[in-house]
């Protein structure tokens, strides 16, 4: 991911929320999904409506609300790259 641009890493959702509220620009957020991340997803959507959100976590049959893509664990770099490429292609098409 480092080649794609700036990468920010947050361990705590609250710190990420504060950074977004202070204006941290986000093109794509990659989140390990837990229910505690719902406020972060909501904040990202409110502050930066065009952000793309990829979540990963335990196997689920659906993507959580507000998430553009959901990947299962273990997160494989090839799957993540393929999803990023899809999001980029969709963005260019719009």
XYZ file of N, CA and C in Angstrom:
282
model
N 0.809 -1.205 0.000
C 0.000 0.000 0.000
C 0.847 1.263 0.000
N 2.066 1.168 0.485
C 2.913 2.356 0.568
C 3.086 3.025 -0.796
N 3.134 2.233 -1.884
C 3.310 2.821 -3.213
C 2.085 3.613 -3.661
N 0.934 3.348 -3.057
C -0.306 4.004 -3.459
C -0.395 5.447 -2.962
N 0.421 5.823 -2.011
C 0.361 7.169 -1.448
C 0.554 7.117 0.051
N 0.021 8.113 0.728
C 0.148 8.153 2.183
C -0.731 7.089 2.824
N -0.178 6.424 3.808
C -0.917 5.406 4.545
C -0.916 5.797 6.015
N -2.101 5.882 6.592
C -2.244 6.192 8.014
C -2.742 4.943 8.707
N -2.219 4.677 9.872
C -2.628 3.509 10.632
C -3.081 3.943 12.018
N -4.276 3.498 12.403
C -4.816 3.811 13.716
C -5.193 2.511 14.407
N -4.849 2.391 15.674
C -5.214 1.218 16.456
C -6.583 1.426 17.091
N -6.885 2.666 17.442
C -8.149 2.977 18.116
C -9.066 3.757 17.177
N -10.317 3.332 17.081
C -11.284 3.994 16.216
C -11.480 5.452 16.610
N -11.486 5.736 17.897
C -11.707 7.117 18.361
C -10.624 8.060 17.843
N -9.385 7.616 17.821
C -8.290 8.457 17.299
C -8.468 8.708 15.806
N -8.924 7.689 15.085
C -9.180 7.851 13.655
C -10.334 8.826 13.426
N -11.379 8.727 14.239
C -12.517 9.651 14.130
C -12.047 11.085 14.330
N -11.243 11.316 15.358
C -10.748 12.669 15.628
C -9.905 13.188 14.464
N -9.077 12.336 13.880
C -8.245 12.745 12.745
C -9.119 13.125 11.548
N -10.157 12.355 11.285
C -11.067 12.654 10.182
C -11.793 13.965 10.451
N -12.236 14.165 11.679
C -12.934 15.415 12.026
C -12.012 16.628 11.902
N -10.707 16.425 12.127
C -9.744 17.523 11.979
C -9.376 17.768 10.519
N -9.871 16.921 9.614
C -9.656 17.156 8.198
C -8.679 16.227 7.507
N -8.287 15.129 8.145
C -7.399 14.164 7.487
C -8.079 13.673 6.210
N -7.474 13.922 5.041
C -8.111 13.460 3.801
C -7.958 11.950 3.642
N -9.057 11.300 3.256
C -9.057 9.849 3.103
C -9.659 9.513 1.740
N -8.920 8.767 0.925
C -9.456 8.269 -0.348
C -10.075 6.896 -0.147
N -9.320 6.021 0.550
C -9.777 4.658 0.819
C -9.447 4.325 2.270
N -10.433 3.821 2.987
C -10.219 3.359 4.359
C -10.316 1.841 4.352
N -9.321 1.192 4.940
C -9.315 -0.266 5.053
C -9.409 -0.578 6.542
N -10.512 -1.184 6.930
C -10.817 -1.363 8.341
C -11.048 -2.828 8.691
N -10.499 -3.250 9.807
C -10.868 -4.563 10.330
C -12.214 -4.356 11.016
N -13.251 -4.939 10.463
C -14.598 -4.625 10.911
C -14.939 -5.234 12.260
N -15.446 -4.373 13.110
C -16.044 -4.735 14.389
C -17.187 -3.738 14.594
N -18.142 -4.089 15.396
C -19.263 -3.168 15.625
C -18.792 -1.827 16.157
N -17.681 -1.823 16.890
C -17.172 -0.571 17.440
C -16.704 0.396 16.353
N -16.577 -0.080 15.121
C -16.154 0.797 14.028
C -17.311 1.519 13.369
N -18.529 1.182 13.723
C -19.683 1.833 13.112
C -19.609 3.356 13.229
N -19.262 3.943 14.381
C -19.144 5.404 14.436
C -18.068 5.951 13.490
N -16.976 5.220 13.299
C -15.937 5.665 12.366
C -16.468 5.650 10.940
N -17.163 4.593 10.566
C -17.743 4.512 9.226
C -18.725 5.658 9.006
N -19.564 5.924 9.986
C -20.532 7.017 9.885
C -19.831 8.370 9.767
N -18.777 8.578 10.541
C -18.030 9.840 10.484
C -17.372 10.017 9.122
N -16.757 8.968 8.616
C -16.145 9.043 7.286
C -17.186 9.414 6.240
N -18.331 8.775 6.279
C -19.385 9.051 5.292
C -19.907 10.495 5.395
N -20.024 10.992 6.612
C -20.504 12.366 6.807
C -19.460 13.388 6.358
N -18.214 13.205 6.774
C -17.156 14.174 6.520
C -16.627 14.119 5.080
N -16.569 12.906 4.535
C -15.983 12.724 3.206
C -16.838 11.727 2.418
N -17.938 12.195 1.852
C -18.905 11.295 1.208
C -18.329 10.430 0.082
N -17.243 10.857 -0.539
C -16.678 10.096 -1.655
C -15.658 9.049 -1.229
N -15.399 8.932 0.065
C -14.430 7.946 0.546
C -14.913 6.542 0.192
N -13.979 5.676 -0.098
C -14.281 4.275 -0.341
C -13.837 3.500 0.883
N -14.678 2.588 1.357
C -14.382 1.842 2.578
C -14.369 0.347 2.274
N -13.249 -0.270 2.616
C -13.100 -1.717 2.513
C -12.968 -2.236 3.939
N -13.803 -3.186 4.288
C -13.720 -3.798 5.613
C -13.317 -5.259 5.451
N -12.648 -5.763 6.464
C -12.323 -7.187 6.470
C -12.530 -7.710 7.871
N -12.763 -8.991 7.971
C -12.991 -9.582 9.284
C -13.460 -11.011 9.168
N -14.124 -11.464 10.201
C -14.626 -12.835 10.231
C -15.604 -13.037 9.070
N -15.734 -14.238 8.585
C -16.640 -14.488 7.454
C -18.065 -14.020 7.756
N -18.617 -13.263 6.854
C -19.991 -12.773 6.955
C -20.618 -12.870 5.562
N -21.901 -13.082 5.506
C -22.540 -13.192 4.194
C -22.872 -11.836 3.566
N -22.603 -10.742 4.234
C -22.980 -9.417 3.725
C -21.945 -8.386 4.154
N -21.946 -7.270 3.450
C -21.069 -6.160 3.823
C -21.788 -5.300 4.849
N -21.095 -4.851 5.883
C -21.711 -3.971 6.872
C -22.204 -2.678 6.215
N -23.180 -2.065 6.812
C -23.767 -0.837 6.302
C -22.704 0.237 6.081
N -22.704 0.839 4.912
C -21.780 1.923 4.627
C -20.432 1.484 4.098
N -20.252 0.187 3.880
C -18.975 -0.338 3.404
C -19.106 -0.686 1.923
N -18.105 -0.297 1.130
C -18.133 -0.568 -0.307
C -17.771 -2.010 -0.643
N -16.898 -2.605 0.150
C -16.479 -3.987 -0.102
C -16.138 -4.654 1.222
N -16.375 -5.948 1.273
C -16.063 -6.703 2.480
C -15.233 -7.908 2.090
N -14.077 -8.061 2.711
C -13.194 -9.192 2.456
C -13.126 -10.056 3.693
N -12.980 -11.332 3.495
C -12.885 -12.263 4.622
C -11.460 -12.329 5.143
N -11.339 -12.804 6.377
C -10.019 -13.068 6.938
C -9.652 -14.500 6.644
N -8.406 -14.811 6.460
C -7.274 -13.900 6.499
C -7.280 -12.994 5.266
N -6.874 -11.767 5.472
C -6.822 -10.773 4.406
C -5.611 -11.065 3.532
N -5.860 -11.384 2.286
C -4.788 -11.695 1.354
C -4.473 -10.466 0.517
N -3.196 -10.174 0.351
C -2.803 -8.959 -0.359
C -3.329 -8.942 -1.796
N -3.377 -10.090 -2.455
C -3.889 -10.136 -3.828
C -5.372 -9.763 -3.879
N -6.149 -10.245 -2.909
C -7.575 -9.898 -2.865
C -7.767 -8.416 -2.581
N -6.976 -7.888 -1.659
C -7.068 -6.465 -1.337
C -6.706 -5.633 -2.554
N -5.631 -5.986 -3.245
C -5.221 -5.237 -4.431
C -6.289 -5.297 -5.516
N -6.904 -6.461 -5.703
C -7.970 -6.595 -6.698
C -9.148 -5.691 -6.354
N -9.495 -5.614 -5.078
C -10.611 -4.759 -4.649
C -10.263 -3.286 -4.841
N -9.037 -2.904 -4.512
C -8.599 -1.524 -4.730
C -8.652 -1.172 -6.215
N -8.229 -2.091 -7.065
C -8.276 -1.866 -8.508
C -9.707 -1.675 -8.995
N -10.647 -2.482 -8.454
C -12.064 -2.336 -8.821
C -12.589 -0.966 -8.412
N -12.267 -0.543 -7.189
C -12.732 0.757 -6.710
C -12.177 1.890 -7.582
N -10.894 1.770 -7.949
C -10.258 2.777 -8.810
C -10.942 2.843 -10.163
N -11.244 1.688 -10.751
C -11.897 1.624 -12.044
C -13.291 2.250 -11.980
N -14.030 1.966 -10.903
C -15.358 2.557 -10.721
C -15.276 4.076 -10.589
N -14.254 4.532 -9.870
C -14.078 5.965 -9.653
C -13.780 6.666 -10.976
N -12.929 6.062 -11.816
C -12.605 6.654 -13.117
C -13.824 6.684 -14.023
N -14.677 5.666 -13.933
C -15.865 5.581 -14.772
C -16.884 6.668 -14.438
N -16.872 7.128 -13.194
C -17.850 8.154 -12.776
C -17.362 9.483 -13.117
